[in-house]
PDB file of C-alpha atoms in Angstrom:
ATOM      1  CA  GLU K   7      -9.810  -5.332  19.212  1.00  0.00           C
ATOM      2  CA  PRO K   8     -10.925  -2.194  17.332  1.00  0.00           C
ATOM      3  CA  GLU K   9     -14.128  -2.547  15.351  1.00  0.00           C
ATOM      4  CA  VAL K  10     -15.973  -0.812  12.558  1.00  0.00           C
ATOM      5  CA  THR K  11     -19.441  -0.044  13.888  1.00  0.00           C
ATOM      6  CA  GLN K  12     -22.499   0.237  11.682  1.00  0.00           C
ATOM      7  CA  THR K  13     -25.951   1.493  12.562  1.00  0.00           C
ATOM      8  CA  PRO K  14     -28.706   0.531  12.280  1.00  0.00           C
ATOM      9  CA  SER K  15     -28.300  -3.220  11.909  1.00  0.00           C
ATOM     10  CA  HIS K  16     -31.542  -3.414   9.957  1.00  0.00           C
ATOM     11  CA  GLN K  17     -33.474  -0.671   8.204  1.00  0.00           C
ATOM     12  CA  VAL K  18     -36.760  -0.937   6.380  1.00  0.00           C
ATOM     13  CA  THR K  19     -37.720   1.889   4.061  1.00  0.00           C
ATOM     14  CA  GLN K  20     -40.352   2.584   1.480  1.00  0.00           C
ATOM     15  CA  MET K  21     -39.421   2.793  -2.167  1.00  0.00           C
ATOM     16  CA  GLY K  22     -38.572   6.352  -3.134  1.00  0.00           C
ATOM     17  CA  GLN K  23     -37.510   7.366   0.348  1.00  0.00           C
ATOM     18  CA  GLU K  24     -34.056   8.601   1.262  1.00  0.00           C
ATOM     19  CA  VAL K  25     -31.981   6.494   3.596  1.00  0.00           C
ATOM     20  CA  ILE K  26     -28.723   7.174   5.408  1.00  0.00           C
ATOM     21  CA  LEU K  27     -26.536   4.332   6.593  1.00  0.00           C
ATOM     22  CA  ARG K  28     -24.037   5.182   9.257  1.00  0.00           C
ATOM     23  CA  CYS K  29     -20.596   3.870  10.045  1.00  0.00           C
ATOM     24  CA  VAL K  30     -17.969   4.646  12.638  1.00  0.00           C
ATOM     25  CA  PRO K  31     -14.611   3.502  11.221  1.00  0.00           C
ATOM     26  CA  ILE K  32     -11.648   2.554  13.366  1.00  0.00           C
ATOM     27  CA  SER K  33     -10.296   5.772  14.837  1.00  0.00           C
ATOM     28  CA  ASN K  34      -6.824   5.931  13.282  1.00  0.00           C
ATOM     29  CA  HIS K  35      -7.920   4.695   9.864  1.00  0.00           C
ATOM     30  CA  LEU K  36      -7.705   7.015   6.887  1.00  0.00           C
ATOM     31  CA  TYR K  37      -9.339   5.039   4.077  1.00  0.00           C
ATOM     32  CA  PHE K  38     -13.056   4.293   4.086  1.00  0.00           C
ATOM     33  CA  TYR K  39     -15.190   2.063   1.909  1.00  0.00           C
ATOM     34  CA  TRP K  40     -18.732   0.924   1.259  1.00  0.00           C
ATOM     35  CA  TYR K  41     -19.630  -2.475  -0.155  1.00  0.00           C
ATOM     36  CA  ARG K  42     -22.940  -4.188  -0.633  1.00  0.00           C
ATOM     37  CA  GLN K  43     -24.065  -7.798  -0.745  1.00  0.00           C
ATOM     38  CA  ILE K  44     -27.386  -8.745  -2.262  1.00  0.00           C
ATOM     39  CA  LEU K  45     -28.763 -11.809  -0.508  1.00  0.00           C
ATOM     40  CA  GLY K  46     -26.912 -14.940  -1.550  1.00  0.00           C
ATOM     41  CA  GLN K  47     -24.573 -13.111  -3.876  1.00  0.00           C
ATOM     42  CA  LYS K  48     -21.026 -11.876  -3.686  1.00  0.00           C
ATOM     43  CA  VAL K  49     -19.825  -8.752  -1.976  1.00  0.00           C
ATOM     44  CA  GLU K  50     -19.593  -5.809  -4.396  1.00  0.00           C
ATOM     45  CA  PHE K  51     -17.463  -2.694  -4.106  1.00  0.00           C
ATOM     46  CA  LEU K  52     -19.340   0.604  -4.129  1.00  0.00           C
ATOM     47  CA  VAL K  53     -16.935   3.393  -3.243  1.00  0.00           C
ATOM     48  CA  SER K  54     -13.671   4.299  -1.552  1.00  0.00           C
ATOM     49  CA  PHE K  55     -13.040   7.585   0.249  1.00  0.00           C
ATOM     50  CA  TYR K  56      -9.820   9.222   1.319  1.00  0.00           C
ATOM     51  CA  ASN K  57      -8.837  12.725   2.340  1.00  0.00           C
ATOM     52  CA  ASN K  58     -12.461  13.874   2.209  1.00  0.00           C
ATOM     53  CA  GLU K  59     -13.076  12.832  -1.335  1.00  0.00           C
ATOM     54  CA  ILE K  60     -14.099   9.827  -3.355  1.00  0.00           C
ATOM     55  CA  SER K  61     -11.020   8.051  -4.687  1.00  0.00           C
ATOM     56  CA  GLU K  62     -12.781   5.307  -6.627  1.00  0.00           C
ATOM     57  CA  LYS K  63     -16.351   4.240  -7.299  1.00  0.00           C
ATOM     58  CA  SER K  64     -18.082   1.416  -9.120  1.00  0.00           C
ATOM     59  CA  GLU K  65     -20.805   1.469 -11.759  1.00  0.00           C
ATOM     60  CA  ILE K  66     -23.313   0.721  -9.012  1.00  0.00           C
ATOM     61  CA  PHE K  67     -22.496   4.010  -7.276  1.00  0.00           C
ATOM     62  CA  ASP K  68     -24.609   6.286  -9.453  1.00  0.00           C
ATOM     63  CA  ASP K  69     -26.091   9.712  -8.775  1.00  0.00           C
ATOM     64  CA  GLN K  70     -28.524   8.240  -6.271  1.00  0.00           C
ATOM     65  CA  PHE K  71     -25.636   7.436  -3.936  1.00  0.00           C
ATOM     66  CA  SER K  72     -23.441   9.799  -1.964  1.00  0.00           C
ATOM     67  CA  VAL K  73     -20.959   9.491   0.867  1.00  0.00           C
ATOM     68  CA  GLU K  74     -19.928  11.934   3.507  1.00  0.00           C
ATOM     69  CA  ARG K  75     -17.654  12.210   6.491  1.00  0.00           C
ATOM     70  CA  PRO K  76     -19.626  14.824   8.411  1.00  0.00           C
ATOM     71  CA  ASP K  77     -17.296  14.886  11.403  1.00  0.00           C
ATOM     72  CA  GLY K  78     -14.142  13.211  12.622  1.00  0.00           C
ATOM     73  CA  SER K  79     -15.749   9.901  13.428  1.00  0.00           C
ATOM     74  CA  ASN K  80     -18.722   9.098  11.178  1.00  0.00           C
ATOM     75  CA  PHE K  81     -18.819   7.951   7.568  1.00  0.00           C
ATOM     76  CA  THR K  82     -22.229   7.820   5.913  1.00  0.00           C
ATOM     77  CA  LEU K  83     -23.790   6.381   2.775  1.00  0.00           C
ATOM     78  CA  LYS K  84     -26.911   8.119   1.504  1.00  0.00           C
ATOM     79  CA  ILE K  85     -29.299   6.690  -1.038  1.00  0.00           C
ATOM     80  CA  ARG K  86     -31.532   9.514  -2.251  1.00  0.00           C
ATOM     81  CA  SER K  87     -34.501   7.648  -3.694  1.00  0.00           C
ATOM     82  CA  THR K  88     -34.411   3.986  -2.826  1.00  0.00           C
ATOM     83  CA  LYS K  89     -35.437   1.299  -5.272  1.00  0.00           C
ATOM     84  CA  LEU K  90     -36.467  -2.275  -4.572  1.00  0.00           C
ATOM     85  CA  GLU K  91     -33.170  -3.481  -6.018  1.00  0.00           C
ATOM     86  CA  ASP K  92     -31.257  -1.486  -3.412  1.00  0.00           C
ATOM     87  CA  SER K  93     -32.293  -4.096  -0.861  1.00  0.00           C
ATOM     88  CA  ALA K  94     -29.037  -5.637   0.310  1.00  0.00           C
ATOM     89  CA  MET K  95     -26.568  -5.857   3.150  1.00  0.00           C
ATOM     90  CA  TYR K  96     -24.334  -2.800   3.156  1.00  0.00           C
ATOM     91  CA  PHE K  97     -20.872  -3.127   4.645  1.00  0.00           C
ATOM     92  CA  CYS K  98     -18.629  -0.300   5.687  1.00  0.00           C
ATOM     93  CA  ALA K  99     -14.881  -0.925   5.873  1.00  0.00           C
ATOM     94  CA  SER K 100     -11.846   1.084   6.833  1.00  0.00           C
ATOM     95  CA  SER K 101      -8.097   0.730   6.629  1.00  0.00           C
ATOM     96  CA  GLU K 102      -5.121   2.593   8.007  1.00  0.00           C
ATOM     97  CA  TRP K 103      -3.096   2.313   4.836  1.00  0.00           C
ATOM     98  CA  GLN K 104      -3.840   1.849   1.195  1.00  0.00           C
ATOM     99  CA  GLY K 105      -4.134  -1.890   0.682  1.00  0.00           C
ATOM    100  CA  VAL K 106      -5.629  -4.992   2.174  1.00  0.00           C
ATOM    101  CA  TYR K 107      -3.735  -5.158   5.443  1.00  0.00           C
ATOM    102  CA  GLY K 108      -5.879  -4.026   8.296  1.00  0.00           C
ATOM    103  CA  TYR K 109      -8.854  -3.663   5.959  1.00  0.00           C
ATOM    104  CA  THR K 110     -11.649  -4.183   8.494  1.00  0.00           C
ATOM    105  CA  PHE K 111     -15.311  -4.658   7.702  1.00  0.00           C
ATOM    106  CA  GLY K 112     -18.246  -3.785   9.906  1.00  0.00           C
ATOM    107  CA  SER K 113     -21.089  -6.208  10.572  1.00  0.00           C
ATOM    108  CA  GLY K 114     -23.309  -4.510   8.045  1.00  0.00           C
ATOM    109  CA  THR K 115     -26.704  -2.848   7.775  1.00  0.00           C
ATOM    110  CA  ARG K 116     -29.455  -4.880   6.194  1.00  0.00           C
ATOM    111  CA  LEU K 117     -31.530  -2.517   4.041  1.00  0.00           C
ATOM    112  CA  THR K 118     -34.958  -3.684   3.003  1.00  0.00           C
ATOM    113  CA  VAL K 119     -36.843  -1.546   0.509  1.00  0.00           C
ATOM    114  CA  VAL K 120     -40.581  -2.242   0.364  1.00  0.00           C
TER     115      VAL K 120
ATOM    116  CA  GLY Q   3     -12.781  -8.087 -17.655  1.00  0.00           C
ATOM    117  CA  GLU Q   4     -11.831  -9.054 -14.144  1.00  0.00           C
ATOM    118  CA  SER Q   5     -13.567 -11.833 -12.346  1.00  0.00           C
ATOM    119  CA  VAL Q   6     -12.909 -14.119  -9.465  1.00  0.00           C
ATOM    120  CA  GLY Q   7     -15.052 -17.200  -9.096  1.00  0.00           C
ATOM    121  CA  LEU Q   8     -15.339 -20.257  -6.921  1.00  0.00           C
ATOM    122  CA  HIS Q   9     -15.757 -23.842  -8.086  1.00  0.00           C
ATOM    123  CA  LEU Q  10     -18.165 -25.215  -5.467  1.00  0.00           C
ATOM    124  CA  PRO Q  11     -20.983 -23.510  -3.608  1.00  0.00           C
ATOM    125  CA  THR Q  12     -20.988 -25.864  -0.579  1.00  0.00           C
ATOM    126  CA  LEU Q  13     -18.324 -28.018   1.020  1.00  0.00           C
ATOM    127  CA  SER Q  14     -19.012 -30.424   3.875  1.00  0.00           C
ATOM    128  CA  VAL Q  15     -16.127 -31.850   5.886  1.00  0.00           C
ATOM    129  CA  GLN Q  16     -15.753 -33.915   9.013  1.00  0.00           C
ATOM    130  CA  GLU Q  17     -14.372 -32.194  12.060  1.00  0.00           C
ATOM    131  CA  GLY Q  18     -10.638 -32.800  12.201  1.00  0.00           C
ATOM    132  CA  ASP Q  19     -10.249 -33.310   8.469  1.00  0.00           C
ATOM    133  CA  ASN Q  20      -8.488 -30.865   6.201  1.00  0.00           C
ATOM    134  CA  SER Q  21     -10.578 -28.577   3.990  1.00  0.00           C
ATOM    135  CA  ILE Q  22      -9.637 -27.307   0.570  1.00  0.00           C
ATOM    136  CA  ILE Q  23     -11.580 -24.459  -0.993  1.00  0.00           C
ATOM    137  CA  ASN Q  24     -10.799 -23.605  -4.588  1.00  0.00           C
ATOM    138  CA  CYS Q  25     -11.080 -20.457  -6.638  1.00  0.00           C
ATOM    139  CA  ALA Q  26     -10.419 -19.500 -10.251  1.00  0.00           C
ATOM    140  CA  TYR Q  27      -9.556 -16.018 -11.384  1.00  0.00           C
ATOM    141  CA  SER Q  28      -9.207 -14.404 -14.767  1.00  0.00           C
ATOM    142  CA  ASN Q  29      -7.501 -11.071 -14.120  1.00  0.00           C
ATOM    143  CA  SER Q  30      -3.795 -11.591 -14.794  1.00  0.00           C
ATOM    144  CA  ALA Q  31      -3.090  -8.075 -13.486  1.00  0.00           C
ATOM    145  CA  SER Q  32      -4.142  -8.879  -9.932  1.00  0.00           C
ATOM    146  CA  ASP Q  33      -1.413  -8.058  -7.403  1.00  0.00           C
ATOM    147  CA  TYR Q  34      -2.895  -9.598  -4.293  1.00  0.00           C
ATOM    148  CA  PHE Q  35      -5.287 -12.438  -3.677  1.00  0.00           C
ATOM    149  CA  ILE Q  36      -7.140 -12.626  -0.417  1.00  0.00           C
ATOM    150  CA  TRP Q  37      -9.310 -15.097   1.410  1.00  0.00           C
ATOM    151  CA  TYR Q  38     -12.126 -13.819   3.609  1.00  0.00           C
ATOM    152  CA  LYS Q  39     -14.339 -15.672   6.052  1.00  0.00           C
ATOM    153  CA  GLN Q  40     -17.899 -14.505   6.573  1.00  0.00           C
ATOM    154  CA  GLU Q  41     -19.864 -15.845   9.490  1.00  0.00           C
ATOM    155  CA  SER Q  42     -23.605 -15.470   9.639  1.00  0.00           C
ATOM    156  CA  GLY Q  43     -24.638 -11.888  10.381  1.00  0.00           C
ATOM    157  CA  LYS Q  44     -21.097 -10.537  10.182  1.00  0.00           C
ATOM    158  CA  GLY Q  45     -18.920  -8.771   7.689  1.00  0.00           C
ATOM    159  CA  PRO Q  46     -16.066 -10.442   5.796  1.00  0.00           C
ATOM    160  CA  GLN Q  47     -13.060 -11.164   7.957  1.00  0.00           C
ATOM    161  CA  PHE Q  48      -9.542 -11.222   6.499  1.00  0.00           C
ATOM    162  CA  ILE Q  49      -7.908 -14.645   6.782  1.00  0.00           C
ATOM    163  CA  ILE Q  50      -4.802 -14.604   4.631  1.00  0.00           C
ATOM    164  CA  ASP Q  51      -3.481 -13.070   1.472  1.00  0.00           C
ATOM    165  CA  ILE Q  52      -0.811 -13.818  -1.075  1.00  0.00           C
ATOM    166  CA  ARG Q  53       1.074 -11.625  -3.493  1.00  0.00           C
ATOM    167  CA  SER Q  54       1.033 -12.524  -7.142  1.00  0.00           C
ATOM    168  CA  ASN Q  55       4.800 -13.216  -7.116  1.00  0.00           C
ATOM    169  CA  MET Q  56       4.404 -15.985  -4.515  1.00  0.00           C
ATOM    170  CA  ASP Q  57       2.987 -19.480  -4.855  1.00  0.00           C
ATOM    171  CA  LYS Q  58       2.426 -20.415  -1.232  1.00  0.00           C
ATOM    172  CA  ARG Q  59       1.824 -18.689   2.051  1.00  0.00           C
ATOM    173  CA  GLN Q  60       1.082 -20.212   5.429  1.00  0.00           C
ATOM    174  CA  GLY Q  61      -0.746 -18.871   8.409  1.00  0.00           C
ATOM    175  CA  GLN Q  62      -2.118 -20.409  11.534  1.00  0.00           C
ATOM    176  CA  ARG Q  63      -3.866 -23.624  10.316  1.00  0.00           C
ATOM    177  CA  VAL Q  64      -4.372 -22.060   6.893  1.00  0.00           C
ATOM    178  CA  THR Q  65      -2.342 -22.230   3.711  1.00  0.00           C
ATOM    179  CA  VAL Q  66      -3.010 -20.383   0.487  1.00  0.00           C
ATOM    180  CA  LEU Q  67      -1.671 -21.737  -2.780  1.00  0.00           C
ATOM    181  CA  LEU Q  68      -1.466 -19.743  -5.976  1.00  0.00           C
ATOM    182  CA  ASN Q  69      -0.997 -21.329  -9.372  1.00  0.00           C
ATOM    183  CA  LYS Q  70      -0.596 -18.534 -11.887  1.00  0.00           C
ATOM    184  CA  THR Q  71      -0.234 -20.930 -14.800  1.00  0.00           C
ATOM    185  CA  VAL Q  72      -3.825 -22.067 -14.493  1.00  0.00           C
ATOM    186  CA  LYS Q  73      -5.051 -18.978 -12.592  1.00  0.00           C
ATOM    187  CA  HIS Q  74      -6.096 -20.976  -9.592  1.00  0.00           C
ATOM    188  CA  LEU Q  75      -6.129 -20.132  -5.904  1.00  0.00           C
ATOM    189  CA  SER Q  76      -6.871 -22.449  -3.008  1.00  0.00           C
ATOM    190  CA  LEU Q  77      -7.338 -22.185   0.728  1.00  0.00           C
ATOM    191  CA  GLN Q  78      -6.383 -25.151   2.848  1.00  0.00           C
ATOM    192  CA  ILE Q  79      -7.629 -25.342   6.410  1.00  0.00           C
ATOM    193  CA  ALA Q  80      -5.922 -27.929   8.587  1.00  0.00           C
ATOM    194  CA  ALA Q  81      -7.831 -29.876  11.227  1.00  0.00           C
ATOM    195  CA  THR Q  82     -11.128 -28.187  10.461  1.00  0.00           C
ATOM    196  CA  GLN Q  83     -13.124 -27.175  13.516  1.00  0.00           C
ATOM    197  CA  PRO Q  84     -16.825 -26.334  13.988  1.00  0.00           C
ATOM    198  CA  GLY Q  85     -15.827 -22.683  14.327  1.00  0.00           C
ATOM    199  CA  ASP Q  86     -14.556 -22.780  10.756  1.00  0.00           C
ATOM    200  CA  SER Q  87     -18.114 -23.151   9.476  1.00  0.00           C
ATOM    201  CA  ALA Q  88     -18.756 -20.048   7.407  1.00  0.00           C
ATOM    202  CA  VAL Q  89     -18.832 -18.759   3.846  1.00  0.00           C
ATOM    203  CA  TYR Q  90     -15.384 -18.282   2.367  1.00  0.00           C
ATOM    204  CA  PHE Q  91     -14.698 -15.756  -0.364  1.00  0.00           C
ATOM    205  CA  CYS Q  92     -11.655 -15.411  -2.512  1.00  0.00           C
ATOM    206  CA  ALA Q  93     -10.942 -11.881  -3.626  1.00  0.00           C
ATOM    207  CA  GLU Q  94      -8.363  -9.884  -5.495  1.00  0.00           C
ATOM    208  CA  THR Q  95      -7.054  -6.376  -5.551  1.00  0.00           C
ATOM    209  CA  SER Q  96      -4.801  -4.397  -7.798  1.00  0.00           C
ATOM    210  CA  GLN Q  97      -4.435  -0.906  -9.270  1.00  0.00           C
ATOM    211  CA  GLY Q  98      -3.662   0.953  -6.080  1.00  0.00           C
ATOM    212  CA  TYR Q  99      -5.425  -1.482  -3.771  1.00  0.00           C
ATOM    213  CA  GLN Q 100      -8.447   0.700  -3.155  1.00  0.00           C
ATOM    214  CA  LYS Q 101     -11.009  -1.819  -4.282  1.00  0.00           C
ATOM    215  CA  VAL Q 102     -11.370  -5.468  -3.407  1.00  0.00           C
ATOM    216  CA  THR Q 103     -13.150  -7.643  -5.964  1.00  0.00           C
ATOM    217  CA  PHE Q 104     -14.894 -10.604  -4.378  1.00  0.00           C
ATOM    218  CA  GLY Q 105     -15.727 -13.943  -5.920  1.00  0.00           C
ATOM    219  CA  THR Q 106     -18.840 -15.930  -5.142  1.00  0.00           C
ATOM    220  CA  GLY Q 107     -18.643 -17.678  -1.788  1.00  0.00           C
ATOM    221  CA  THR Q 108     -18.219 -21.290  -0.792  1.00  0.00           C
ATOM    222  CA  LYS Q 109     -20.141 -22.389   2.249  1.00  0.00           C
ATOM    223  CA  LEU Q 110     -18.057 -24.638   4.475  1.00  0.00           C
ATOM    224  CA  GLN Q 111     -20.051 -26.947   6.740  1.00  0.00           C
ATOM    225  CA  VAL Q 112     -18.146 -28.801   9.423  1.00  0.00           C
ATOM    226  CA  ILE Q 113     -19.775 -32.029  10.536  1.00  0.00           C
ATOM    227  CA  PRO Q 114     -19.080 -32.801  14.209  1.00  0.00           C
TER     228      PRO Q 114
END
């Protein structure tokens, strides 16, 4: 079964450093998403991306965050200057169509900011 | 504002019994409600969804019930198995279906 692949599985970074989280969506999917989950809390939407541009973003997704699809297979989330409160599990997701069907999440990257 | 929330943080059931996980929502404009299962160390996994114009939908061993009058959603799991142990999230989407709004999870523990 096709999977959304995220790397690394765990990343530790110092406060103020830039970090890039990487995702390989399912190959025929056109819609891409990032979510985050602070430990013990609910999953929160960050951003959706379609046709090489952001289609929707949440209040969390401020100027410190950016997304990019640098080539035909990768989808990245960059945090420019990490803060302690950015520590969370970050999930990438992709879907073939607009909507919940086939909306597949990756296993996540645990980001720890120290 | 929109919100989706769960009634209980932890539910323990005996293997073989039926499980019922409940959820309240407040956004009347939601078009779809979804249940996700999240196992330890994994991302949310789609279980079943229901459109806002339906009140019941069945899948394999799972049934989702929607009561729009009281804005309540439930997930019923028949003959609960150890592999069902996970955190279950209700969620909703609307307005073009780009964004899924998750509620707080309920941890289901299956007692062998």
